[in-house]
Tab-separated table of C-alpha atoms in Angstrom:
chain	number	residue	atom	x	y	z
A	18	MET	CA	-0.016	-0.110	0.048
A	19	ILE	CA	0.878	3.382	-0.783
A	20	ASP	CA	2.308	5.546	2.170
A	21	CYS	CA	0.960	8.799	1.116
A	22	LEU	CA	-1.550	9.860	-0.955
A	23	ILE	CA	-1.651	13.776	-2.256
A	24	VAL	CA	-4.724	15.344	-3.533
A	25	GLY	CA	-3.441	18.174	-5.819
A	26	ALA	CA	-0.355	18.451	-7.665
A	27	GLY	CA	-0.091	22.544	-6.982
A	28	PRO	CA	2.992	24.202	-5.226
A	29	ALA	CA	2.150	22.495	-1.756
A	30	GLY	CA	0.843	19.250	-3.199
A	31	LEU	CA	4.311	19.126	-5.265
A	32	SER	CA	6.318	20.428	-2.705
A	33	ALA	CA	4.877	17.585	-0.241
A	34	ALA	CA	5.406	14.948	-2.444
A	35	ILE	CA	8.910	15.533	-2.729
A	36	ALA	CA	9.560	15.676	1.098
A	37	CYS	CA	8.040	12.735	1.513
A	38	ALA	CA	9.674	10.475	-1.277
A	39	GLU	CA	12.786	12.153	-0.212
A	40	ASN	CA	12.028	10.573	2.966
A	41	GLY	CA	11.593	7.356	1.860
A	42	LEU	CA	7.746	7.339	1.534
A	43	SER	CA	5.880	5.632	-1.460
A	44	THR	CA	4.116	8.685	-2.912
A	45	MET	CA	1.132	8.987	-5.351
A	46	VAL	CA	-0.142	12.394	-6.534
A	47	LEU	CA	-3.580	12.843	-8.142
A	48	ASP	CA	-4.937	16.119	-10.077
A	49	GLU	CA	-7.671	16.692	-12.165
A	50	PHE	CA	-5.635	19.175	-14.733
A	51	MET	CA	-3.597	17.636	-17.446
A	52	LYS	CA	-0.611	19.362	-16.500
A	53	PRO	CA	1.231	19.384	-12.996
A	54	GLY	CA	1.540	22.490	-11.096
A	55	GLY	CA	-1.894	23.615	-9.864
A	56	ARG	CA	-2.238	27.490	-9.685
A	57	LEU	CA	1.398	27.994	-10.428
A	58	LEU	CA	0.752	27.739	-13.950
A	59	GLY	CA	-0.268	30.975	-15.174
A	60	GLN	CA	1.230	32.950	-12.399
A	61	LEU	CA	3.532	35.739	-13.528
A	62	HIS	CA	4.687	38.555	-11.467
A	63	GLU	CA	7.771	41.160	-11.109
A	64	GLU	CA	9.766	40.374	-8.128
A	65	PRO	CA	11.145	43.774	-6.422
A	66	ASN	CA	14.532	42.779	-7.825
A	67	GLY	CA	13.177	43.260	-11.359
A	68	ILE	CA	13.205	39.675	-12.048
A	69	TRP	CA	9.975	37.828	-13.287
A	70	TRP	CA	8.518	34.957	-11.412
A	71	ASN	CA	7.233	32.270	-13.975
A	72	GLY	CA	5.032	30.100	-12.200
A	73	ILE	CA	4.928	27.438	-15.274
A	74	ASP	CA	8.724	27.497	-14.905
A	75	GLU	CA	8.446	26.996	-10.971
A	76	ALA	CA	5.635	24.111	-11.487
A	77	GLU	CA	8.140	22.428	-13.982
A	78	LYS	CA	11.045	22.511	-11.692
A	79	LEU	CA	8.766	20.765	-9.091
A	80	TYR	CA	7.581	18.451	-11.282
A	81	GLN	CA	11.072	17.264	-12.694
A	82	ARG	CA	12.072	16.818	-9.001
A	83	ALA	CA	9.290	14.764	-7.945
A	84	LYS	CA	9.593	12.519	-11.264
A	85	ALA	CA	13.453	11.946	-10.721
A	86	LEU	CA	12.190	10.460	-6.887
A	87	SER	CA	9.931	7.894	-8.798
A	88	ILE	CA	6.650	9.648	-7.385
A	89	SER	CA	3.810	8.402	-9.491
A	90	PHE	CA	1.359	10.653	-10.868
A	91	HIS	CA	-2.342	10.527	-11.823
A	92	LEU	CA	-3.221	13.394	-14.000
A	93	GLU	CA	-6.887	14.249	-15.416
A	94	THR	CA	-8.128	12.127	-12.326
A	95	SER	CA	-10.903	13.364	-10.020
A	96	VAL	CA	-11.219	12.784	-6.739
A	97	CYS	CA	-15.208	12.492	-5.936
A	98	HIS	CA	-15.204	10.689	-2.609
A	99	LEU	CA	-12.860	9.727	0.004
A	100	GLU	CA	-13.331	7.364	3.025
A	101	LYS	CA	-11.523	5.761	5.993
A	102	VAL	CA	-11.369	1.678	5.762
A	103	ASP	CA	-11.308	0.034	9.078
A	104	GLY	CA	-9.935	3.372	10.975
A	105	LYS	CA	-6.587	2.208	9.130
A	106	TYR	CA	-6.009	3.406	5.807
A	107	TRP	CA	-7.577	5.988	3.324
A	108	THR	CA	-9.308	5.136	-0.066
A	109	LEU	CA	-9.934	7.655	-2.654
A	110	HIS	CA	-12.836	6.827	-5.119
A	111	THR	CA	-12.059	8.658	-8.689
A	112	ASP	CA	-13.081	8.733	-12.144
A	113	LYS	CA	-9.997	6.258	-12.869
A	114	GLY	CA	-10.632	3.533	-10.009
A	115	LYS	CA	-9.976	3.517	-6.251
A	116	PHE	CA	-6.376	4.294	-4.842
A	117	SER	CA	-5.615	3.418	-1.211
A	118	GLY	CA	-2.629	4.796	1.110
A	119	LYS	CA	-2.000	4.980	4.871
A	120	ASN	CA	-1.692	8.850	5.172
A	121	LEU	CA	-3.550	11.592	3.155
A	122	LEU	CA	-2.713	15.035	2.397
A	123	ILE	CA	-5.403	17.188	0.891
A	124	ALA	CA	-3.806	20.150	-1.123
A	125	THR	CA	-6.894	21.327	-3.216
A	126	GLY	CA	-6.018	24.698	-3.043
A	127	ALA	CA	-8.984	27.301	-3.589
A	128	ALA	CA	-11.760	28.362	-5.663
A	129	GLU	CA	-13.165	32.032	-6.537
A	130	GLN	CA	-16.066	33.612	-5.057
A	131	SER	CA	-18.650	34.616	-7.779
A	132	LEU	CA	-20.595	37.792	-7.897
A	133	PRO	CA	-24.147	37.390	-9.381
A	134	ILE	CA	-24.034	40.534	-11.510
A	135	PRO	CA	-27.230	40.838	-13.810
A	136	GLY	CA	-26.080	38.928	-17.144
A	137	TRP	CA	-23.248	37.269	-15.383
A	138	THR	CA	-24.361	33.538	-17.135
A	139	LEU	CA	-23.765	34.810	-20.542
A	140	PRO	CA	-20.564	33.313	-22.429
A	141	GLY	CA	-17.975	35.902	-22.034
A	142	VAL	CA	-18.334	36.355	-18.540
A	143	MET	CA	-15.524	34.493	-16.645
A	144	SER	CA	-13.968	34.434	-13.254
A	145	ILE	CA	-10.652	36.402	-13.184
A	146	GLY	CA	-8.655	33.324	-12.569
A	147	ALA	CA	-10.025	31.766	-15.731
A	148	ALA	CA	-8.632	34.535	-17.780
A	149	GLN	CA	-5.334	34.027	-16.528
A	150	VAL	CA	-5.181	30.484	-17.326
A	151	MET	CA	-6.952	31.129	-20.478
A	152	ALA	CA	-4.149	33.874	-21.454
A	153	ASN	CA	-0.866	32.451	-19.784
A	154	VAL	CA	-1.603	28.566	-19.826
A	155	HIS	CA	-3.607	27.925	-22.972
A	156	ARG	CA	-2.211	31.100	-24.711
A	157	VAL	CA	-5.841	32.136	-25.822
A	158	LYS	CA	-6.763	35.849	-24.870
A	159	PRO	CA	-10.205	35.659	-23.012
A	160	GLY	CA	-11.401	37.918	-25.936
A	161	HIS	CA	-10.816	41.296	-27.499
A	162	ARG	CA	-11.751	43.742	-25.164
A	163	GLY	CA	-12.565	43.154	-21.408
A	164	ILE	CA	-13.506	44.828	-18.107
A	165	VAL	CA	-12.759	43.652	-14.721
A	166	ILE	CA	-15.411	43.660	-11.828
A	167	GLY	CA	-13.594	43.596	-8.165
A	168	VAL	CA	-10.811	45.761	-7.339
A	169	ASN	CA	-8.417	43.363	-5.070
A	170	VAL	CA	-4.712	42.103	-5.086
A	171	LEU	CA	-5.736	39.162	-7.190
A	172	SER	CA	-7.677	41.485	-9.920
A	173	ALA	CA	-4.832	44.122	-10.187
A	174	ALA	CA	-2.157	41.156	-10.383
A	175	ILE	CA	-4.027	39.193	-12.970
A	176	ALA	CA	-5.066	42.221	-15.010
A	177	ARG	CA	-1.182	43.385	-15.304
A	178	GLU	CA	-0.620	39.800	-17.008
A	179	LEU	CA	-3.800	40.582	-19.344
A	180	LEU	CA	-2.051	43.449	-20.404
A	181	LEU	CA	1.632	41.786	-20.796
A	182	ALA	CA	-0.577	38.983	-23.029
A	183	GLY	CA	-1.389	42.052	-25.190
A	184	VAL	CA	-5.423	42.115	-23.980
A	185	ASN	CA	-7.456	45.294	-24.172
A	186	LEU	CA	-9.032	46.257	-20.619
A	187	GLU	CA	-11.369	49.273	-20.065
A	188	GLY	CA	-10.247	49.009	-16.448
A	189	ILE	CA	-10.973	47.449	-13.193
A	190	VAL	CA	-14.597	48.749	-11.539
A	191	LEU	CA	-16.307	47.550	-8.342
A	192	PRO	CA	-19.173	45.284	-8.024
A	193	PRO	CA	-22.573	46.812	-7.256
A	194	ARG	CA	-23.351	47.425	-3.351
A	195	TYR	CA	-26.488	45.298	-3.423
A	196	LEU	CA	-24.565	42.126	-3.838
A	197	LEU	CA	-23.513	41.727	-0.087
A	198	THR	CA	-20.463	42.731	-1.097
A	199	LYS	CA	-20.155	45.667	1.314
A	200	GLY	CA	-16.567	45.516	1.968
A	201	GLN	CA	-15.744	45.238	-1.999
A	202	SER	CA	-18.105	47.851	-3.380
A	203	GLU	CA	-17.451	50.816	-1.039
A	204	PRO	CA	-14.959	52.754	-2.496
A	205	LYS	CA	-13.589	54.106	0.996
A	206	ASP	CA	-13.189	50.298	1.896
A	207	VAL	CA	-11.620	49.524	-1.248
A	208	PHE	CA	-9.139	52.277	-1.275
A	209	GLN	CA	-8.198	51.015	2.341
A	210	SER	CA	-7.474	47.699	1.234
A	211	LEU	CA	-5.543	48.881	-1.653
A	212	LEU	CA	-3.184	50.983	0.259
A	213	HIS	CA	-1.765	47.588	1.527
A	214	MET	CA	-0.619	46.770	-1.974
A	215	VAL	CA	1.152	50.219	-2.722
A	216	HIS	CA	4.344	48.721	-2.100
A	217	LEU	CA	3.796	47.046	-5.477
A	218	ALA	CA	2.888	50.411	-7.063
A	219	PRO	CA	4.838	51.046	-10.257
A	220	SER	CA	5.786	55.199	-9.360
A	221	HIS	CA	7.961	55.674	-6.368
A	222	LEU	CA	5.502	58.753	-6.146
A	223	MET	CA	2.409	56.633	-5.561
A	224	LYS	CA	4.512	54.339	-3.136
A	225	ILE	CA	5.314	57.417	-0.808
A	226	GLY	CA	1.484	59.100	-1.055
A	227	GLY	CA	0.098	55.437	-0.291
A	228	LYS	CA	2.007	55.115	2.841
A	229	MET	CA	1.027	58.619	3.835
A	230	ALA	CA	-2.637	57.712	3.266
A	231	LEU	CA	-1.977	54.454	5.080
A	232	LYS	CA	-1.280	56.669	8.388
A	233	SER	CA	-3.595	59.403	7.943
A	234	SER	CA	-7.237	59.044	7.801
A	235	PHE	CA	-7.760	62.746	6.741
A	236	ILE	CA	-5.723	61.961	3.474
A	237	ARG	CA	-7.630	58.711	2.922
A	238	LYS	CA	-11.001	60.869	3.166
A	239	MET	CA	-9.561	63.370	1.054
A	240	ALA	CA	-8.303	60.697	-1.693
A	241	VAL	CA	-11.318	58.888	-2.073
A	242	GLY	CA	-13.073	61.992	-2.130
A	243	THR	CA	-11.451	63.620	-5.057
A	244	TYR	CA	-10.769	60.049	-6.718
A	245	PRO	CA	-11.376	60.929	-10.484
A	246	LYS	CA	-14.148	58.990	-11.874
A	247	LYS	CA	-11.815	57.872	-15.053
A	248	GLY	CA	-10.085	56.233	-11.670
A	249	PHE	CA	-5.919	56.482	-11.734
A	250	LYS	CA	-3.995	54.510	-14.200
A	251	VAL	CA	-1.623	51.669	-13.022
A	252	TRP	CA	0.505	49.865	-15.300
A	253	GLY	CA	-1.428	51.988	-18.334
A	254	MET	CA	-4.797	50.761	-16.941
A	255	PRO	CA	-7.273	52.583	-15.013
A	256	ILE	CA	-8.307	51.475	-11.615
A	257	LYS	CA	-12.107	52.995	-11.065
A	258	LEU	CA	-12.998	53.232	-7.604
A	259	LYS	CA	-15.951	55.290	-8.546
A	260	GLN	CA	-17.577	53.177	-11.054
A	261	THR	CA	-19.312	49.614	-10.830
A	262	VAL	CA	-20.971	47.653	-13.335
A	263	THR	CA	-24.864	47.259	-12.884
A	264	GLU	CA	-25.362	44.771	-15.855
A	265	ILE	CA	-23.716	42.565	-18.403
A	266	ILE	CA	-25.502	43.183	-21.553
A	267	GLY	CA	-25.794	40.305	-24.378
A	268	LYS	CA	-27.762	37.884	-26.316
A	269	GLU	CA	-25.861	34.818	-27.263
A	270	ASN	CA	-22.590	36.442	-25.827
A	271	VAL	CA	-21.297	39.465	-23.838
A	272	GLU	CA	-21.935	42.597	-25.913
A	273	GLY	CA	-21.088	45.310	-23.394
A	274	VAL	CA	-21.271	46.532	-19.937
A	275	LYS	CA	-23.714	49.102	-18.175
A	276	VAL	CA	-21.695	51.243	-15.899
A	277	ALA	CA	-22.592	54.070	-13.194
A	278	SER	CA	-20.893	56.296	-11.200
A	279	VAL	CA	-20.958	55.883	-7.416
A	280	ASP	CA	-20.327	58.124	-4.395
A	281	SER	CA	-17.697	57.516	-1.702
A	282	SER	CA	-19.874	55.053	0.061
A	283	GLY	CA	-21.256	53.241	-3.130
A	284	ASN	CA	-24.698	54.950	-3.802
A	285	ILE	CA	-25.125	54.867	-7.642
A	286	ILE	CA	-25.426	58.630	-8.967
A	287	GLU	CA	-28.878	58.909	-10.740
A	288	GLY	CA	-28.389	59.329	-14.581
A	289	SER	CA	-24.561	58.329	-14.470
A	290	GLU	CA	-25.257	54.957	-16.263
A	291	GLU	CA	-23.503	54.497	-19.476
A	292	ILE	CA	-22.880	51.356	-21.764
A	293	LEU	CA	-19.476	50.431	-22.752
A	294	PRO	CA	-18.851	47.951	-25.147
A	295	VAL	CA	-16.586	44.846	-24.550
A	296	ASP	CA	-16.509	41.403	-25.288
A	297	PHE	CA	-15.945	39.621	-21.996
A	298	VAL	CA	-15.959	40.365	-18.357
A	299	CYS	CA	-13.809	39.136	-15.537
A	300	ILE	CA	-15.158	38.569	-12.035
A	301	SER	CA	-12.989	38.982	-8.926
A	302	GLY	CA	-14.990	38.341	-5.715
A	303	GLY	CA	-11.842	36.955	-3.945
A	304	LEU	CA	-10.758	33.234	-2.995
A	305	TYR	CA	-12.025	30.885	-0.398
A	306	PRO	CA	-10.534	27.180	0.514
A	307	LEU	CA	-11.500	24.471	-1.548
A	308	ALA	CA	-12.437	22.112	1.227
A	309	GLU	CA	-15.132	19.561	0.532
A	310	LEU	CA	-12.667	16.594	0.548
A	311	VAL	CA	-11.533	17.710	3.874
A	312	SER	CA	-14.928	17.896	5.254
A	313	LEU	CA	-15.962	14.595	3.509
A	314	ALA	CA	-12.590	13.011	6.154
A	315	GLY	CA	-14.452	14.356	9.329
A	316	CYS	CA	-12.229	17.283	10.129
A	317	PRO	CA	-13.515	19.843	11.950
A	318	PHE	CA	-13.309	23.635	10.672
A	319	LYS	CA	-12.734	27.201	11.919
A	320	TYR	CA	-14.319	30.343	10.226
A	321	ILE	CA	-11.569	32.534	10.082
A	322	PRO	CA	-12.058	35.719	7.598
A	323	SER	CA	-8.875	36.681	7.111
A	324	LEU	CA	-8.130	33.195	5.723
A	325	GLY	CA	-10.724	33.262	3.326
A	326	GLY	CA	-13.760	31.705	5.372
A	327	HIS	CA	-14.065	28.141	6.813
A	328	VAL	CA	-10.433	26.476	7.062
A	329	PRO	CA	-9.688	22.957	8.467
A	330	VAL	CA	-8.472	22.736	12.028
A	331	HIS	CA	-4.889	21.584	11.528
A	332	ASP	CA	-1.872	22.152	13.843
A	333	HIS	CA	1.500	23.772	13.019
A	334	ASN	CA	2.423	20.855	11.307
A	335	MET	CA	-0.277	20.905	9.052
A	336	GLN	CA	-1.748	17.660	10.861
A	337	THR	CA	-5.257	17.392	11.352
A	338	PRO	CA	-7.130	15.945	14.364
A	339	VAL	CA	-8.390	13.086	12.016
A	340	GLU	CA	-5.673	10.573	12.185
A	341	GLY	CA	-3.580	10.390	8.848
A	342	LEU	CA	-5.128	13.176	7.483
A	343	TYR	CA	-2.843	16.529	6.571
A	344	VAL	CA	-3.575	19.569	4.504
A	345	ALA	CA	-1.230	22.063	3.106
A	346	GLY	CA	-1.444	24.935	0.613
A	347	ASN	CA	-4.729	27.271	0.099
A	348	VAL	CA	-7.225	24.708	1.629
A	349	THR	CA	-5.701	26.069	4.641
A	350	GLY	CA	-6.079	29.641	4.406
A	351	ILE	CA	-5.433	32.048	1.165
A	352	GLU	CA	-1.680	32.781	0.620
A	353	SER	CA	0.970	33.262	-2.129
A	354	ALA	CA	2.134	30.055	-3.840
A	355	LYS	CA	5.430	30.478	-1.897
A	356	VAL	CA	3.846	29.936	1.290
A	357	ALA	CA	2.002	27.033	-0.134
A	358	MET	CA	5.632	25.431	-0.717
A	359	ALA	CA	6.655	25.794	2.421
A	360	GLN	CA	3.651	24.469	3.920
A	361	GLY	CA	3.756	21.342	1.478
A	362	HIS	CA	7.254	20.787	2.641
A	363	LEU	CA	6.384	21.192	6.080
A	364	ALA	CA	3.307	18.479	5.823
A	365	GLY	CA	5.503	16.089	3.934
A	366	LEU	CA	8.243	16.115	6.561
A	367	SER	CA	5.654	15.941	9.096
A	368	ILE	CA	4.055	12.797	7.210
A	369	SER	CA	7.551	11.364	6.978
A	370	SER	CA	8.447	11.528	10.644
A	371	GLN	CA	5.319	9.853	11.846
A	372	LYS	CA	6.164	6.805	9.595
A	373	ASN	CA	9.713	6.884	10.549
A	374	LYS	CA	9.084	7.110	13.972
A	375	VAL	CA	11.999	9.133	14.137
A	376	SER	CA	12.104	12.287	16.181
A	377	ASP	CA	13.351	14.612	13.359
A	378	GLY	CA	12.704	17.556	15.413
A	379	GLU	CA	15.520	19.993	13.879
A	380	ALA	CA	14.135	19.380	10.782
A	381	LEU	CA	10.472	20.039	11.244
A	382	GLN	CA	11.708	22.888	13.099
A	383	ASN	CA	13.282	24.602	10.375
A	384	ALA	CA	10.303	23.897	8.053
A	385	ARG	CA	8.065	25.509	10.307
A	386	GLU	CA	10.479	28.712	10.566
A	387	SER	CA	10.442	28.654	7.040
A	388	VAL	CA	6.708	28.580	6.615
A	389	VAL	CA	6.670	31.615	8.762
A	390	SER	CA	9.343	33.487	7.338
A	391	THR	CA	8.138	33.264	3.893
A	392	ARG	CA	4.641	34.317	5.028
A	393	THR	CA	6.054	37.295	6.887
A	394	ASN	CA	8.109	38.266	3.564
A	395	ALA	CA	5.254	37.438	1.139
A	396	LEU	CA	5.090	40.204	-1.518
A	397	ILE	CA	1.478	40.045	-1.727
A	398	HIS	CA	-0.767	39.403	1.441
A	399	PHE	CA	-4.150	38.376	0.310
A	400	HIS	CA	-5.575	39.752	3.763
A	401	PRO	CA	-4.068	42.222	6.113
A	402	ASP	CA	-4.874	40.245	8.923
A	403	ILE	CA	-3.303	36.863	7.929
A	404	LEU	CA	-1.184	36.603	10.998
A	405	ASP	CA	-3.709	37.155	12.838
A	406	GLY	CA	-5.876	34.434	11.414
A	407	ARG	CA	-2.776	32.029	11.698
A	408	ARG	CA	-2.408	32.857	15.298
A	409	ARG	CA	-6.091	31.933	15.809
A	410	LEU	CA	-5.153	28.294	14.380
A	411	TYR	CA	-1.936	27.668	15.925
A	412	GLY	CA	-2.005	29.761	19.372
B	10	MET	CA	-11.800	39.387	-36.348
B	11	LYS	CA	-8.053	39.291	-35.176
B	12	THR	CA	-6.898	35.868	-33.708
B	13	LEU	CA	-7.395	35.449	-29.973
B	14	ARG	CA	-4.032	33.157	-30.252
B	15	ILE	CA	-1.155	34.810	-28.191
B	16	LYS	CA	1.815	33.983	-30.494
B	17	LYS	CA	4.492	36.121	-28.808
B	18	HIS	CA	4.605	36.737	-25.276
B	19	PRO	CA	7.065	38.918	-23.486
B	20	ILE	CA	8.010	37.185	-20.429
B	21	LEU	CA	6.550	33.437	-21.708
B	22	GLY	CA	8.116	33.622	-25.108
B	23	PRO	CA	6.665	32.355	-28.264
B	24	ASP	CA	4.170	29.810	-29.056
B	25	ASP	CA	5.023	28.610	-32.337
B	26	PHE	CA	5.671	24.979	-32.337
B	27	ARG	CA	2.531	23.301	-31.615
B	28	ASN	CA	0.986	20.741	-34.179
B	29	THR	CA	-2.593	21.055	-35.436
B	30	VAL	CA	-5.409	18.807	-34.357
B	31	ALA	CA	-8.850	18.782	-35.873
B	32	PHE	CA	-11.923	17.778	-34.164
B	33	THR	CA	-15.572	18.437	-34.574
B	34	TYR	CA	-17.682	20.571	-32.708
B	35	ASN	CA	-21.475	20.086	-33.128
B	36	GLY	CA	-20.410	18.748	-36.832
B	37	LYS	CA	-18.059	21.516	-37.690
B	38	THR	CA	-14.326	21.036	-38.220
B	39	ILE	CA	-12.298	22.839	-35.498
B	40	ASN	CA	-8.491	23.374	-36.005
B	41	ALA	CA	-7.162	23.154	-32.550
B	42	LEU	CA	-3.257	23.388	-31.666
B	43	GLU	CA	-2.035	20.045	-29.619
B	44	GLY	CA	-2.182	20.871	-25.826
B	45	ASP	CA	-5.202	22.779	-26.256
B	46	THR	CA	-8.147	22.441	-23.901
B	47	LEU	CA	-11.740	21.992	-25.682
B	48	ALA	CA	-12.553	25.513	-24.333
B	49	ALA	CA	-9.609	26.943	-25.196
B	50	ALA	CA	-9.505	25.444	-28.735
B	51	LEU	CA	-13.314	26.628	-29.450
B	52	LEU	CA	-12.539	30.033	-27.756
B	53	ALA	CA	-9.503	30.568	-30.267
B	54	ASN	CA	-12.010	29.659	-33.192
B	55	GLY	CA	-14.346	32.336	-32.154
B	56	ILE	CA	-16.717	29.872	-29.920
B	57	ARG	CA	-18.003	30.969	-26.940
B	58	SER	CA	-20.790	29.494	-26.152
B	59	LEU	CA	-20.330	25.303	-25.221
B	60	ARG	CA	-23.730	24.345	-24.176
B	61	ALA	CA	-27.644	25.610	-23.553
B	62	HIS	CA	-28.916	25.658	-19.966
B	63	GLU	CA	-31.124	22.449	-19.632
B	64	GLU	CA	-34.292	24.156	-18.588
B	65	SER	CA	-34.107	27.691	-19.980
B	66	GLY	CA	-31.975	27.061	-22.874
B	67	SER	CA	-29.891	29.979	-22.316
B	68	PRO	CA	-26.526	30.140	-23.555
B	69	ARG	CA	-23.473	29.291	-21.386
B	70	SER	CA	-19.708	29.225	-21.652
B	71	PHE	CA	-16.822	28.128	-19.227
B	72	TYR	CA	-16.800	30.099	-16.119
B	73	CYS	CA	-14.009	29.193	-13.506
B	74	ASN	CA	-11.807	27.243	-16.506
B	75	ILE	CA	-10.321	25.083	-13.919
B	76	GLY	CA	-12.761	22.324	-13.530
B	77	HIS	CA	-14.670	23.934	-10.450
B	78	CYS	CA	-17.858	25.300	-11.535
B	79	PHE	CA	-18.959	22.630	-14.103
B	80	GLU	CA	-20.387	25.446	-16.672
B	81	CYS	CA	-18.377	24.298	-19.639
B	82	ARG	CA	-19.925	20.423	-19.863
B	83	VAL	CA	-20.391	19.076	-22.985
B	84	THR	CA	-20.707	15.835	-24.961
B	85	VAL	CA	-17.771	14.143	-26.001
B	86	ASN	CA	-17.781	10.963	-28.353
B	87	GLY	CA	-21.326	10.413	-26.852
B	88	LYS	CA	-20.376	10.892	-22.888
B	89	GLU	CA	-22.259	13.463	-21.324
B	90	GLY	CA	-21.350	15.985	-18.731
B	91	VAL	CA	-17.564	16.295	-19.523
B	92	ARG	CA	-15.833	19.290	-18.783
B	93	ALA	CA	-14.327	21.334	-21.938
B	94	CYS	CA	-11.817	23.430	-19.675
B	95	LEU	CA	-10.217	20.207	-18.369
B	96	THR	CA	-10.345	17.742	-21.696
B	97	PRO	CA	-7.150	18.178	-23.965
B	98	VAL	CA	-8.160	17.930	-27.457
B	99	SER	CA	-7.466	14.856	-29.462
B	100	ARG	CA	-7.645	13.962	-33.103
B	101	GLY	CA	-11.267	13.137	-34.382
B	102	VAL	CA	-12.971	13.476	-31.140
B	103	VAL	CA	-16.445	14.438	-31.754
B	104	VAL	CA	-17.759	17.221	-29.223
B	105	GLU	CA	-21.321	18.359	-28.905
B	106	SER	CA	-22.777	21.059	-27.048
B	107	GLY	CA	-25.000	20.364	-23.992
B	108	LYS	CA	-28.656	20.757	-25.296
B	109	LYS	CA	-31.722	21.957	-23.783
B	110	LEU	CA	-33.867	19.084	-22.157
B	111	PRO	CA	-37.734	18.650	-22.808
B	112	LEU	CA	-39.794	19.766	-19.974
B	113	PRO	CA	-42.993	17.109	-19.864
B	114	PHE	CA	-44.386	17.676	-16.777
B	115	LYS	CA	-43.366	21.653	-16.208
B	116	ASP	CA	-46.610	23.445	-16.129
B	117	GLY	CA	-48.657	20.760	-17.730
B	118	GLY	CA	-46.141	20.178	-20.288
B	119	GLU	CA	-44.392	22.059	-22.761
B	120	LYS	CA	-46.239	23.948	-25.423
């Protein structure tokens, strides 16, 4: 029987598989997609040193290391159910048959929250992540001209990637306020959250301005009040905090969007509606842990908004209260791929130390410290209170 | 209409070296590139609509593009409910869009 089954071939799953195999565990990785890498595939951003982080290359490096360790891969394989047999081992039910193993690591990542704006089921409306995968992985533009709804770290990063791929964007606007998206629909709240990513801004002036605004509520109020309707251009693309999309229009496909101006609290200004012609729309409502399989395994959950919602209870070694069940990556809370890799490595060592009955205290300690330092130094924080969220889990 | 294929990319480099693969979609021949998913190949050929909603008949396409939302389900070689966003193209495969279903019991039967 396999020592460790891993669901998800993303940054966490691959890193965990490598750590398991390096410590002598027989390891199997399953993933629905046709290529390994998970959401590393398509990620593209500029590091502070000016070097581009290319997720496709990172995924390939991890995959080659895993292959060299004789880890077995089942791609294009969907896990639809799992069970613990005789309280001893795990069996995964997939569309390619059953697989059993002594330990199970679930590294299924995250899913995107959608925003049901009128017209959102039309062909041409997609999640922001869908556009990223279409452009950077499949090398097909999501359309000829589009608009992004939802102003956040993820949408800004992917909008920049779309521009790099030569896609035309009208800009990034807010979702309408009535969609129970309070924090995402009020210009003053969104402006506040944008300030936490101001260090990524392309110009030095914006960085200084942003830091001042972060410290002073007066500057923030002034800035939101005088924020221009046309938006500020970042990387040549306007971020429009004073505009919202009220409807997506089209018969067979997206033909345009109805946009309206809003005041600082997100109220629509009457008579300001106009129609913009676009052939695709990206919706960015944020990410949440994709944890259905973890809950099937009987793991308890905790609700921690700064980590993206309901997260499986687990300790600082990535072990859950369910014996033989481990978690790593975005299923434990929304963070960057580098944190997921560090968590995966830790989970792999943690599983190995159980099996080998050796108290490899030092290696585990180093891996735990690496997760913490990667988290602290992360370029992008999906939520300003991630560290507090983590404290609620690990104490 | 200009192509949606991204042949050149400042960071990812060129995408010029893939062989073409032909398959059929609703009886029409589609030229795809090796490694494409069905959803990507169809979009590159200007086709967004992948199915009609089973009850309302309204057109649907991919939404999440990574297998989670199941909006892109099509019929592949007779197998229903296959996700176009996760299925790689292969030569000669027969793909059909999901169809509107009859509603014999709704409101006393469809007119």
